[in-house]
Coordinates of C-alpha atoms and ligand atoms in Angstrom, one line a residue:
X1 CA 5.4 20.6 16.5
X2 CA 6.5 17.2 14.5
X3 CA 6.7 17.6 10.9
X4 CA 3.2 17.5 8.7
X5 CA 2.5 13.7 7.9
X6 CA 2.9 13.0 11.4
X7 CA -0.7 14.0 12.1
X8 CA -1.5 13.3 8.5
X9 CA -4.0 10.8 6.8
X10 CA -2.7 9.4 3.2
X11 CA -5.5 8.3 0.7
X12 CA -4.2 5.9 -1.9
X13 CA -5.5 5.9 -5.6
X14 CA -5.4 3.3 -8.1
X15 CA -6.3 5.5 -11.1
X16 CA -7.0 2.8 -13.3
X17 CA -10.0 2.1 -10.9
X18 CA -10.5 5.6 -9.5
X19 CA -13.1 7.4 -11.9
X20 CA -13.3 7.5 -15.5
X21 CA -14.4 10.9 -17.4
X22 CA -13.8 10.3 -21.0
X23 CA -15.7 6.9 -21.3
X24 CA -12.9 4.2 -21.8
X25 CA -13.6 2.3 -19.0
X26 CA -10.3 3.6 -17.6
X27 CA -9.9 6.0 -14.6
X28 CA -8.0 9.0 -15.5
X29 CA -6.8 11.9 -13.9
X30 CA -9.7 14.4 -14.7
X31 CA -11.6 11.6 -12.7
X32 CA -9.4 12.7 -9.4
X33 CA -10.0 15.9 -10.1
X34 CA -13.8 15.5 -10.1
X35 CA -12.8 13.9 -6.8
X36 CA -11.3 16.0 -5.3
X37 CA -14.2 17.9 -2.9
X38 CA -14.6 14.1 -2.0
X39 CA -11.8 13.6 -0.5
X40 CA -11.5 17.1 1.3
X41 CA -15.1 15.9 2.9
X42 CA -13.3 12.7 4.1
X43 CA -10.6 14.7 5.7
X44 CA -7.2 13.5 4.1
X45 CA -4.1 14.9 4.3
X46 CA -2.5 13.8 1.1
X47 CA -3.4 11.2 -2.2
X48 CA -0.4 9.0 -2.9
X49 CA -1.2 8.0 -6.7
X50 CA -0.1 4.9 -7.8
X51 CA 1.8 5.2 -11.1
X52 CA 0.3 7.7 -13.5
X53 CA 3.4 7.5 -15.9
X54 CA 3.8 6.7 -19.4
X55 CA 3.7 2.9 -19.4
X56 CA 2.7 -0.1 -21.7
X57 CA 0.4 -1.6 -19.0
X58 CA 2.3 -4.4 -18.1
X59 CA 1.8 -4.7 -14.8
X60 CA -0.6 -1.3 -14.6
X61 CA 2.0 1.5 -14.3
X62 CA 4.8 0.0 -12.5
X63 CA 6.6 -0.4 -15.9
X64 CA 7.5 3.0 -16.7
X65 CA 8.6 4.2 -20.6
X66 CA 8.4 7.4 -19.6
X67 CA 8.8 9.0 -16.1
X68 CA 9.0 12.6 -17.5
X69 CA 4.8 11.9 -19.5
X70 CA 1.7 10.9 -18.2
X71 CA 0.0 7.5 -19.6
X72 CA -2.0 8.7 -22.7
X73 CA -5.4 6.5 -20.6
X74 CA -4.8 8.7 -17.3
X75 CA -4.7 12.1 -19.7
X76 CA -1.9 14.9 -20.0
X77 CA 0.8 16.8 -17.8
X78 CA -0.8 19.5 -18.0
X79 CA -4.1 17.8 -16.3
X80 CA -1.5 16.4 -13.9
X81 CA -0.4 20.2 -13.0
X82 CA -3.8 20.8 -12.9
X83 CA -4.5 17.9 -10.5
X84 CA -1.2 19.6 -7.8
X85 CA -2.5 22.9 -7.9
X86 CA -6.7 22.1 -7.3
X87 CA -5.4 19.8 -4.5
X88 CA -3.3 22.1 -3.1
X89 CA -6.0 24.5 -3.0
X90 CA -8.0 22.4 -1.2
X91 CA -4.7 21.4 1.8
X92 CA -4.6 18.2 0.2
X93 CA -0.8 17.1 -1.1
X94 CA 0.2 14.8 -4.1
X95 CA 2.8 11.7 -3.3
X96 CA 3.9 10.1 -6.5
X97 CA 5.2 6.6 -6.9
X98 CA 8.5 6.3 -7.3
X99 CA 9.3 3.5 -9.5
X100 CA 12.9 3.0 -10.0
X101 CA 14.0 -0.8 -9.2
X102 CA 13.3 -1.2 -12.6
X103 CA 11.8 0.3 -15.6
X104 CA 9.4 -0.9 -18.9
X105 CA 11.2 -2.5 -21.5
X106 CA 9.9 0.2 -23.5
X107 CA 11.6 2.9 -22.0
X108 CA 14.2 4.4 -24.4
X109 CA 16.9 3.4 -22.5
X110 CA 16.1 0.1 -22.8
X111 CA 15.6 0.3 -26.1
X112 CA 19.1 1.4 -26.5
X113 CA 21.0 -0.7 -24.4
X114 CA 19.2 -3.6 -25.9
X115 CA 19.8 -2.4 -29.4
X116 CA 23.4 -1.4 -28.9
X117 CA 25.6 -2.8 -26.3
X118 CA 28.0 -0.5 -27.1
X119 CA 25.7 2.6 -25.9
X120 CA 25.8 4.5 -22.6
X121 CA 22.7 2.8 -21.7
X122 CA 23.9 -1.0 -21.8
X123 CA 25.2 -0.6 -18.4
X124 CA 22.0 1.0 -17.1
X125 CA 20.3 -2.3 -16.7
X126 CA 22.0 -5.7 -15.5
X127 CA 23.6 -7.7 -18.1
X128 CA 25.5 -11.1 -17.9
X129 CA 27.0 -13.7 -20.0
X130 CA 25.1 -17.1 -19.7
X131 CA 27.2 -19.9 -17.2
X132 CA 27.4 -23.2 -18.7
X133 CA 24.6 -22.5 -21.4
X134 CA 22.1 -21.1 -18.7
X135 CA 21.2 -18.3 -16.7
X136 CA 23.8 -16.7 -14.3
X137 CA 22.2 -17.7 -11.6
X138 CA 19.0 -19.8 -10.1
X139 CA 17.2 -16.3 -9.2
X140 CA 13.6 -16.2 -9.5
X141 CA 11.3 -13.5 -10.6
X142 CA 8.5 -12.3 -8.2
X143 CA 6.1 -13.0 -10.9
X144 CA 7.2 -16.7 -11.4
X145 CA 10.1 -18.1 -13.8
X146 CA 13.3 -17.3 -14.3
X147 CA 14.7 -13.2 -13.0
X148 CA 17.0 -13.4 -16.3
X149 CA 15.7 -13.1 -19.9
X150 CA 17.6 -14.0 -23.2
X151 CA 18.7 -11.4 -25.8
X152 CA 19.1 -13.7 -28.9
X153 CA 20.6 -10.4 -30.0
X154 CA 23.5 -10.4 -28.1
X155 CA 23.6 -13.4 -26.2
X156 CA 23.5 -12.4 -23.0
X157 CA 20.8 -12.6 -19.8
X158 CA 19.3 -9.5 -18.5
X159 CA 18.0 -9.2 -15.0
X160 CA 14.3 -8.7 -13.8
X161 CA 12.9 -9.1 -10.4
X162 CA 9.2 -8.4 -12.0
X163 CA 8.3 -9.5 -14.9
X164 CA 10.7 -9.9 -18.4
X165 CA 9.0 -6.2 -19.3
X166 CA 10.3 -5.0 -16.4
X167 CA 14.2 -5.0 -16.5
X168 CA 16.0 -4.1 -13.3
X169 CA 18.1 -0.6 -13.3
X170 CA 21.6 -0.7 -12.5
X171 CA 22.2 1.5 -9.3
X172 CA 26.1 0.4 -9.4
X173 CA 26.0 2.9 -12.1
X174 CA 26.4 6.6 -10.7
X175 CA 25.0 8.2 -13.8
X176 CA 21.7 5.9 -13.5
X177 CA 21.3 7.3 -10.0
X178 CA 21.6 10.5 -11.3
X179 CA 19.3 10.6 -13.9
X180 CA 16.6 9.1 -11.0
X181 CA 17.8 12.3 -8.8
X182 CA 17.4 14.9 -11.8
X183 CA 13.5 12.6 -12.1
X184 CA 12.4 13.3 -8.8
X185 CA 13.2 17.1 -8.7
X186 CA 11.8 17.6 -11.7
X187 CA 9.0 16.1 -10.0
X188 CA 9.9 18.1 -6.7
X189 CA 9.5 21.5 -9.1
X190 CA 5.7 20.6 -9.7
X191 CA 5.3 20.8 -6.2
X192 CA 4.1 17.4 -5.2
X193 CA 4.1 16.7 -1.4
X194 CA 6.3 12.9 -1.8
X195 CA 7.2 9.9 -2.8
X196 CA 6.3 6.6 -2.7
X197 CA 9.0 4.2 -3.2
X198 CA 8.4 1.2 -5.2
X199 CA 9.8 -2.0 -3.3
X200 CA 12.7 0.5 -2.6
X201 CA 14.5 -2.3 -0.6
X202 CA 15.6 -4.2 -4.2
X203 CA 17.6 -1.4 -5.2
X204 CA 21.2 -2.4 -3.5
X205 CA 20.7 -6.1 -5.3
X206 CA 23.9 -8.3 -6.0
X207 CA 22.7 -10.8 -8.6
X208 CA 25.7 -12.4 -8.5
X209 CA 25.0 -13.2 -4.5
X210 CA 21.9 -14.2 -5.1
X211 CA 20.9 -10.7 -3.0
X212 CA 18.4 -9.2 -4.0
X213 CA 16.5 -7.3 -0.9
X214 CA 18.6 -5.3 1.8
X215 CA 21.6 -5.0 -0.5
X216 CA 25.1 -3.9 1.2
X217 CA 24.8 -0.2 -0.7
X218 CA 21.2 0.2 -0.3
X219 CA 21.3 2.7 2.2
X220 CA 24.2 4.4 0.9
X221 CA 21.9 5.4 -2.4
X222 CA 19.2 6.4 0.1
X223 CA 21.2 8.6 1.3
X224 CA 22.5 9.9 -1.3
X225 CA 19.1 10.3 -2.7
X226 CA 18.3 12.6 0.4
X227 CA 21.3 14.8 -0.5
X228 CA 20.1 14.6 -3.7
X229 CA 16.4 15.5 -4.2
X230 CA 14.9 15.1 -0.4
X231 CA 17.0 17.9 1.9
X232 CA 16.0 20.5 3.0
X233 CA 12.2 20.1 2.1
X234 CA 9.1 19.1 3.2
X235 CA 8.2 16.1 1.5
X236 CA 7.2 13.2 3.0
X237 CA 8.8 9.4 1.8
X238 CA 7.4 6.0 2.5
X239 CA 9.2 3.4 1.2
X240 CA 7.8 -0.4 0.2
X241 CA 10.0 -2.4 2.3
X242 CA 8.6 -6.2 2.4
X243 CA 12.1 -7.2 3.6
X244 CA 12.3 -4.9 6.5
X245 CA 12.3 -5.6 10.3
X246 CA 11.8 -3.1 13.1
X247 CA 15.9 -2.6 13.3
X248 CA 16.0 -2.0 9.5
X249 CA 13.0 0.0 9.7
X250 CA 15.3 2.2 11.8
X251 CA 17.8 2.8 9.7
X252 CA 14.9 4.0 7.0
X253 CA 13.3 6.0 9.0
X254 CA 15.3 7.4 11.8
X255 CA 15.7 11.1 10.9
X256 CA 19.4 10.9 12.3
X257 CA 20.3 9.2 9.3
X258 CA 18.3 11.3 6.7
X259 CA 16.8 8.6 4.2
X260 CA 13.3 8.3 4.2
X261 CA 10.0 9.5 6.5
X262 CA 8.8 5.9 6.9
X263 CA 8.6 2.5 5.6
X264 CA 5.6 0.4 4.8
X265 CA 6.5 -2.9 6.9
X266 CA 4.1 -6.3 5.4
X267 CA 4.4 -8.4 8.5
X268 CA 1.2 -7.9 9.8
X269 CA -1.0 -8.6 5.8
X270 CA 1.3 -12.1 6.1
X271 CA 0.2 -13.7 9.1
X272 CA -2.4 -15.9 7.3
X273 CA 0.1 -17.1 5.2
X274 CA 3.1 -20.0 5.9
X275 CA 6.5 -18.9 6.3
X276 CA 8.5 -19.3 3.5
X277 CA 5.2 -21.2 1.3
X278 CA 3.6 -18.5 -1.4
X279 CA 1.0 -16.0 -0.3
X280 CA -1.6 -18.2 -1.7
X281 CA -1.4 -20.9 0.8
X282 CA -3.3 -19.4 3.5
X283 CA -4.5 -20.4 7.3
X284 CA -7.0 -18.3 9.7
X285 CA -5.8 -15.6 10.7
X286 CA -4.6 -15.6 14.9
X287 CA -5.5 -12.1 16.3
X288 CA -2.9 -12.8 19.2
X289 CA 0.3 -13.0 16.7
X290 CA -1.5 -9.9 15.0
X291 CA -1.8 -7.9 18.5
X292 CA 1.5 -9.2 19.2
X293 CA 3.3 -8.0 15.9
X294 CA 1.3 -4.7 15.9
X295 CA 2.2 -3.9 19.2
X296 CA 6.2 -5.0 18.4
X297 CA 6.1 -2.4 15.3
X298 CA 4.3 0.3 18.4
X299 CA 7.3 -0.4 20.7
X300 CA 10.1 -0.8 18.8
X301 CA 9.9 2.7 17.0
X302 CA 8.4 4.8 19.9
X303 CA 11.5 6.8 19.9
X304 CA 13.2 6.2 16.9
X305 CA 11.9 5.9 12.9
X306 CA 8.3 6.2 12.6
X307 CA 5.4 3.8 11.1
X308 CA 2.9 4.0 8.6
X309 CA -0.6 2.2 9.3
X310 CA -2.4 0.1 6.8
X311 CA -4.6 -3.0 6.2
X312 CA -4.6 -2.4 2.4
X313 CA -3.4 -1.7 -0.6
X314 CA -3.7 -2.1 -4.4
X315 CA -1.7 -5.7 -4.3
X316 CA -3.7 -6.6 -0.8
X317 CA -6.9 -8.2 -0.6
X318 CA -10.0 -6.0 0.8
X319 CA -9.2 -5.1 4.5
X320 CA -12.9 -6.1 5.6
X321 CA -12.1 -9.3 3.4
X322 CA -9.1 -9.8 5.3
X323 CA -9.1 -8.8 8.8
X324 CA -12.9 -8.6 9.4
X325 CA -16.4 -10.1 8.4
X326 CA -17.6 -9.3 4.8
X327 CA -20.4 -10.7 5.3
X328 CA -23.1 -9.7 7.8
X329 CA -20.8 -8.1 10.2
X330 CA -19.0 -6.2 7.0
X331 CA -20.3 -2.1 8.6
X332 CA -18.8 -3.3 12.4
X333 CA -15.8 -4.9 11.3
X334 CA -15.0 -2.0 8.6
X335 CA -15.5 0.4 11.7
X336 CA -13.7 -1.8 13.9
X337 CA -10.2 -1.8 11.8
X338 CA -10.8 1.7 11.0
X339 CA -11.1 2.8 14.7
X340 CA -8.1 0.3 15.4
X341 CA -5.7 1.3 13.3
X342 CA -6.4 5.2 12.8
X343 CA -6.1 5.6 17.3
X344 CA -2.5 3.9 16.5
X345 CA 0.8 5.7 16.1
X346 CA 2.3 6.3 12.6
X347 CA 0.7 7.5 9.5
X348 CA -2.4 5.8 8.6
X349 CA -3.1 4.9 4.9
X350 CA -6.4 4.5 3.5
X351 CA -6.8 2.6 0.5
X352 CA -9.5 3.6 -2.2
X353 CA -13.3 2.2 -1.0
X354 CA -12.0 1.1 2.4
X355 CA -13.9 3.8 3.6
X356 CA -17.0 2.7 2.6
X357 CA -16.0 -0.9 3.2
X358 CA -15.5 -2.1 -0.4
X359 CA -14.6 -6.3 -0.5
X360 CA -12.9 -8.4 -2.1
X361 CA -14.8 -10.2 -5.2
X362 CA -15.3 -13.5 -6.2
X363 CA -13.9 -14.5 -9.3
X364 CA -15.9 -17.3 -10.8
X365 CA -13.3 -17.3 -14.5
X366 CA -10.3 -16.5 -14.9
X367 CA -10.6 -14.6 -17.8
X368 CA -12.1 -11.7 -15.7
X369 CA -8.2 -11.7 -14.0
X370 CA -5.9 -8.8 -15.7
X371 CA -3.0 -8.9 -12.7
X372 CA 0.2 -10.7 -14.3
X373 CA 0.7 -12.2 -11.1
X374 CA -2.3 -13.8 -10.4
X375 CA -2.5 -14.8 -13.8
X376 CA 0.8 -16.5 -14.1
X377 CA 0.2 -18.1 -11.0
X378 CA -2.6 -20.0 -12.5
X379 CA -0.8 -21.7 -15.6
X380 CA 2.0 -22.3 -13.4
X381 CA -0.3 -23.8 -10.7
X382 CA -2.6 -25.7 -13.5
X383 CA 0.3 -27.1 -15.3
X384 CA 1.0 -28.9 -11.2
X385 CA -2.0 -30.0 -11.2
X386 CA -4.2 -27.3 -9.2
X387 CA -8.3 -27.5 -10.5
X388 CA -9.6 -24.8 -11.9
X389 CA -11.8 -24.2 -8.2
X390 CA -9.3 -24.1 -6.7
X391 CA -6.8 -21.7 -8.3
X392 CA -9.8 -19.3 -8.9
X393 CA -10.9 -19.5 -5.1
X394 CA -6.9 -18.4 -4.0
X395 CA -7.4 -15.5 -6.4
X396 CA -10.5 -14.6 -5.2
X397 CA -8.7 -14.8 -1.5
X398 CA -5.3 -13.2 -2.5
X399 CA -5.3 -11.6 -5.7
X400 CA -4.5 -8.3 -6.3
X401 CA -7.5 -8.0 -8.4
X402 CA -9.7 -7.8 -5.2
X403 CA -8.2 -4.4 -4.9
X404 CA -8.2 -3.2 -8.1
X405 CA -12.1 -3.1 -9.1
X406 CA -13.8 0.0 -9.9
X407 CA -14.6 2.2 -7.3
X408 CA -18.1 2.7 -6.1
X409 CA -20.0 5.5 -6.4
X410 CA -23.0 5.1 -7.1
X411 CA -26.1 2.5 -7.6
X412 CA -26.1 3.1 -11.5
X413 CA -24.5 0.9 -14.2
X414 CA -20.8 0.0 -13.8
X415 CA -20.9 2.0 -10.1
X416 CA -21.4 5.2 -11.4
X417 CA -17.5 4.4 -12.7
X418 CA -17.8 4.8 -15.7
X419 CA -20.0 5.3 -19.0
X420 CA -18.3 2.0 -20.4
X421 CA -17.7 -1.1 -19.8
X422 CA -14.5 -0.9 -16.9
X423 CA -11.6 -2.5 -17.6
X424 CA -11.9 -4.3 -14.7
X425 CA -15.5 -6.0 -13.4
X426 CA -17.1 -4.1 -11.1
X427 CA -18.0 -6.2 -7.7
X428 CA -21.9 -6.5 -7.9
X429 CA -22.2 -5.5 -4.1
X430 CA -22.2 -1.7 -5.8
X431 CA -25.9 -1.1 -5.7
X432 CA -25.6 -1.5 -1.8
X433 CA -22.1 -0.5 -0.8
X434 CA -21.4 2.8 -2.6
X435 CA -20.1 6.6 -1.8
X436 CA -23.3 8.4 -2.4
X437 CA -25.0 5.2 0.0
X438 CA -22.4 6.1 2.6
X439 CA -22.7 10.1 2.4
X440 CA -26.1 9.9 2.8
X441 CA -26.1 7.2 5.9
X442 CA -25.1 9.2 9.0
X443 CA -24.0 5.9 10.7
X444 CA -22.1 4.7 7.7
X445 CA -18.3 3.9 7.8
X446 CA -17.5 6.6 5.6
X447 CA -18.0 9.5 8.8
X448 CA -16.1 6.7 11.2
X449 CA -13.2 7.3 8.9
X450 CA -13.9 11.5 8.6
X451 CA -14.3 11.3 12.9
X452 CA -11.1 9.5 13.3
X453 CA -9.3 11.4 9.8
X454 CA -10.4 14.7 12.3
X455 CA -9.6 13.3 16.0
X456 CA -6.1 12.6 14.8
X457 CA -5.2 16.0 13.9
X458 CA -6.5 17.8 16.6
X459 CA -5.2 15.3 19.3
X460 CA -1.5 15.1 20.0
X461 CA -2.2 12.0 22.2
X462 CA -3.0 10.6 19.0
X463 CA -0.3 11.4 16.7
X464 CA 2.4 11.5 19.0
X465 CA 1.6 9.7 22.4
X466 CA 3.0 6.4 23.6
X467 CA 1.6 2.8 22.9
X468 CA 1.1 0.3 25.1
X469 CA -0.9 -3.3 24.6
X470 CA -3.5 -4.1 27.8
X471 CA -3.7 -7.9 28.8
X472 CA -7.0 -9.1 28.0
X473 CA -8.9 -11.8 25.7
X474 CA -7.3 -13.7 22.8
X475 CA -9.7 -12.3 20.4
X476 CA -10.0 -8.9 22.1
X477 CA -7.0 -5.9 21.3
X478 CA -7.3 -3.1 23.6
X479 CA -4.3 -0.5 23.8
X480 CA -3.7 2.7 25.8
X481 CA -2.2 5.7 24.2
X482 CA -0.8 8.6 26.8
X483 CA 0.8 11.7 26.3
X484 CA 0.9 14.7 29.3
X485 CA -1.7 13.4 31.3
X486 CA -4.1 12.6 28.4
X487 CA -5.1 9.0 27.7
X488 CA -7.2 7.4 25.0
X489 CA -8.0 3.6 25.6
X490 CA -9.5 1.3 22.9
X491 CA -10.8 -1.8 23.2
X492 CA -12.0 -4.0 19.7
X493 CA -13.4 -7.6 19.0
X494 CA -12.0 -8.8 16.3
X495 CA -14.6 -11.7 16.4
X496 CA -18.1 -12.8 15.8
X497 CA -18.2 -14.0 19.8
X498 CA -19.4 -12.4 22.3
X499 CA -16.6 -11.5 24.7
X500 CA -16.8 -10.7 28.7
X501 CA -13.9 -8.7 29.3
X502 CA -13.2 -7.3 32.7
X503 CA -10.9 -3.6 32.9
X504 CA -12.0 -2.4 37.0
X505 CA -9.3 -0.1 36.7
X506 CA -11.5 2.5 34.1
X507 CA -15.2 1.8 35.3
X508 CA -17.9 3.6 33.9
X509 CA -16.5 5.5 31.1
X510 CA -18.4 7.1 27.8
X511 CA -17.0 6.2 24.4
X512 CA -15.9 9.5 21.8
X513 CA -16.3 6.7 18.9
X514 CA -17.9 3.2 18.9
X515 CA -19.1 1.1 15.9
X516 CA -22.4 0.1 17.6
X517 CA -23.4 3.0 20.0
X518 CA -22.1 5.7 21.9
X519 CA -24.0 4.7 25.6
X520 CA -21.5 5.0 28.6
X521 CA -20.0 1.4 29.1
X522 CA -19.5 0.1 32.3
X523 CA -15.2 -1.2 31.9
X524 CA -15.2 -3.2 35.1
X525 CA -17.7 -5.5 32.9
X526 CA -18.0 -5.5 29.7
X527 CA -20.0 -7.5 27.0
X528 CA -18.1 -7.2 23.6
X529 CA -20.7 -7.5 20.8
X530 CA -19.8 -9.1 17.4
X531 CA -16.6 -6.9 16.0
X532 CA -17.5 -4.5 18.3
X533 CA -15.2 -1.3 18.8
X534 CA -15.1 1.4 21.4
X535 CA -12.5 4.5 22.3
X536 CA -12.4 6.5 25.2
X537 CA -10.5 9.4 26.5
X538 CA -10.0 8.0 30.0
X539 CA -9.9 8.7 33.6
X540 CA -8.8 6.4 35.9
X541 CA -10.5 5.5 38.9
X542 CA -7.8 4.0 40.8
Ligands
NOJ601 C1 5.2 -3.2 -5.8 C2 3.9 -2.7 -6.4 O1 3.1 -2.3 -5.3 C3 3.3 -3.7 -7.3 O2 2.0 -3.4 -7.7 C4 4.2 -3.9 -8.4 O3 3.7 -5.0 -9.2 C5 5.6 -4.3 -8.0 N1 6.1 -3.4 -6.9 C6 6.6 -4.1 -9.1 O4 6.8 -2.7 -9.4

């Protein structure tokens, strides 16, 4: 037997947008709780919660003040102790994210070393003298402008990668790793199931060398982080590696060298975007680079390191959105993805709504925006010259905003999300795409994502098999997985064509999950309908 999450499911969370109890338009933990017999229906392993931590809101969460306190909106520890124990009951683990590239600027020790720089806590966070009048160096911040801010106070630069409310920990500083260590298993002692790793791959940065991902010591912390908090346990790790390729991917995830479970990889969510141009320019997506870049990440760690599986994610736009039809293909195409990605190996990740095929919104002002990136994008890109259209139209395609709308439950006021007005609009698509819509829909995507969520763990051909693409169509991905004399083939359109695809060597063959219907299919000559996806547990005939 392989270890748990490699037959697991992981459901993400954005609790801002999850379910709100106490009528502030804000999700909060009590909301997951109320959740909770949800989720079990669905099937998942494990919720990975995006940052539930004390926090100024910044950029929602991932500026922590406090890693030891839950934010005042999401509700208390003890509701958080709560939340591990009444998931537990029900098999269902709690991943945390791990936020420690950086923290809030309102976390004490920032408040210290900024105050004093003659306290311990100066040399926590990344301080430099200005060169010639300026900033150290021409580094740029993810969320636009400079990566250094100016203390009047003291006259030197601090660093941040995010934004200037996010200052970047020192992890030169052995007593800053420590204090993350002594964190986690105090985290570890509650009895979650893992970590997430927020953009883990910043953490070796050299400012000076203008490095920033893929440092030189990056995998010596991770490793000293295993010794640390993550040997000898159980828990799974997934760390947020934009930077990574499958080689460095290895060294994450291969067991041998005892960092992490897995890495989230980004290559795949970038192929509608120009190399080296921001994500916002975009072009149509080409299903052969995305079969082609799949199946790379399949080959290259069949052996060693392991994937995870995702189309989305809270800083991603809508998978249906993005890989499929929202419009009047949205129920195939959200089927389609679901039954392509969940029959691959790795750990699949479903993000909040995706399984009931929740898309992305279009934002007609941009005061309905609350990300700070999509938001700073604008003034930067007005003050260029950008219309107002157009700006709102890339936000609409890119933003993470798309993501972070309220869930939807229900066909009453603000989605059954909330008594309140949400903090975030709700997409007004709710009174027809919604949970209790899909629960009560036998055909809905919803039970697509509980039959695959169910085929995966009881199907080692599945969770463990090997990969490999079949030559057909452009438009068309078909793969075989095989493992002791079991085979599963699948075969998806990821078009609104009809495509005639020829596979003699299967013949007549009866699907175990289809989007449209479950009638036997005769291989040697297919006819693809629009986004149409089939699996089958095969027998070859030659
Ligand atoms: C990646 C997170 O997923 C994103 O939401 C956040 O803004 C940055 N890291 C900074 O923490």
């Amino acid at each position: 037997m392989g270890k748990w999450w490699q037959s697991a499911v992981i459901y993400q969370i954005y609790p801002r947008s999850f379910k709100d109890t106490n009528g502030d338009g804000i999700g909060d933990l009590a909301g997951i709780i109320s959740k909770l017999d949800y989720l079990e229906k669905l099937g998942v392993t494990a919720l990975w919660l995006c940052p539930v931590y004390r926090s100024p809101n910044d950029d929602n969460g991932y500026d922590i003040s406090d890693y030891r306190q839950i934010m005042a909106e999401f509700g208390t520890l003890g509701q958080m102790e709560d939340l591990i124990k009444k998931a537990k009951q029900r098999g269902i683990k709690i991943v945390m994210d791990l936020v420690v590239n950086h923290t809030s600027d309102e976390h004490q020790w920032f408040i210290e070393a900024k105050n004093d720089p003659k306290s311990k806590y100066r040399d926590y966070y990344i301080w430099r003298d200005p060169k010639a009048g300026k900033e150290p160096t021409e580094l740029k911040s993810v969320f636009g402008g400079s990566a250094w801010e100016y203390d009047e106070q003291s006259g030197q630069y601090y660093f941040h990668q995010f934004s200037r409310k996010q200052p970047d920990l020192n992890w030169e500083n052995p007593v800053v790793r420590k204090e993350v260590y002594e964190m986690m298993n105090f985290w570890v002692a509650k009895g979650i199931g893992g970590f997430r790793m927020d953009v883990i791959d910043l953490i070796g940065k050299v400012p000076e060398k203008n490095i920033t991902s893929n440092g030189p010591k990056l995998h010596e912390y991770l490793k000293e982080m295993h010794q640390n908090v993550l040997a000898d346990t159980k828990l799974v790790t997934v760390g947020e590696t934009w930077g990574a390729t499958p080689d460095i991917a290895k060294l994450y995830s291969d067991p041998e060298q005892k960092e992490l479970s897995m890495v989230f990889q980004f290559e795949h969510v970038q192929l509608d975007q120009f190399p080296n141009r921001p994500k916002w320019f975009t072009r149509p997506l080409s299903v052969v680079k995305l079969k082609e870049v799949i199946t790379k990440w399949q080959v290259e760690l069949a052996d060693v390191g392991w994937n995870s599986l995702f189309w989305n994610n809270h800083d991603l736009p809508r998978a249906v959105s993005a890989f499929g039809d929202d419009g009047i293909y949205r129920v195939q195409s959200a089927k389609m993805l679901a039954i392509v990605l969940h029959l691959l190996k790795g750990t699949p990740y479903i993000y909040q709504g995706e399984e009931i095929g929740m898309t992305n919104l279009k934002f007609t002002d941009i005061a309905q925006i609350d990300d700070i990136e999509s938001k700073n994008m604008y003034q930067e890109y007005k003050a260029k010259g950008y219309s107002n259209e157009e700006l709102l139209q890339m936000i609409s395609h890119k933003g993470r905003d798309n993501a972070r709308t309220p869930m939807q439950w229900d066909a009453t006021k603000n989605a059954g999300f909330s008594s309140a007005k949400p903090w975030l609009a709700v997409a007004p698509n709710y009174q027809t795409i919604n949970v209790k819509a899909a629960l009560a829909d036998k055909e809905s995507i919803f039970y697509t994502y509980q039959k695959l969520i169910a085929y995966r763990k009881s199907h080692e051909v599945i969770s463990v098999g090997d990969y490999s693409l079949v030559e057909t169509k452009a438009e068309v991905f078909a793969y075989v997985r095989s493992y002791e004399g079991q085979s599963v083939l699948v075969i998806a359109n990821f078009s609104k064509n009809v495509q005639k695809v020829a596979l003699p060597k299967y013949q007549i063959q009866t699907p175990f999950i289809a989007n449209y219907d479950n009638s036997p299919r005769d291989l040697a000559q297919l006819e693809l309908r629009p986004y149409e996806a089939l699996a089958f547990e095969i027998t070859d005939h030659l």
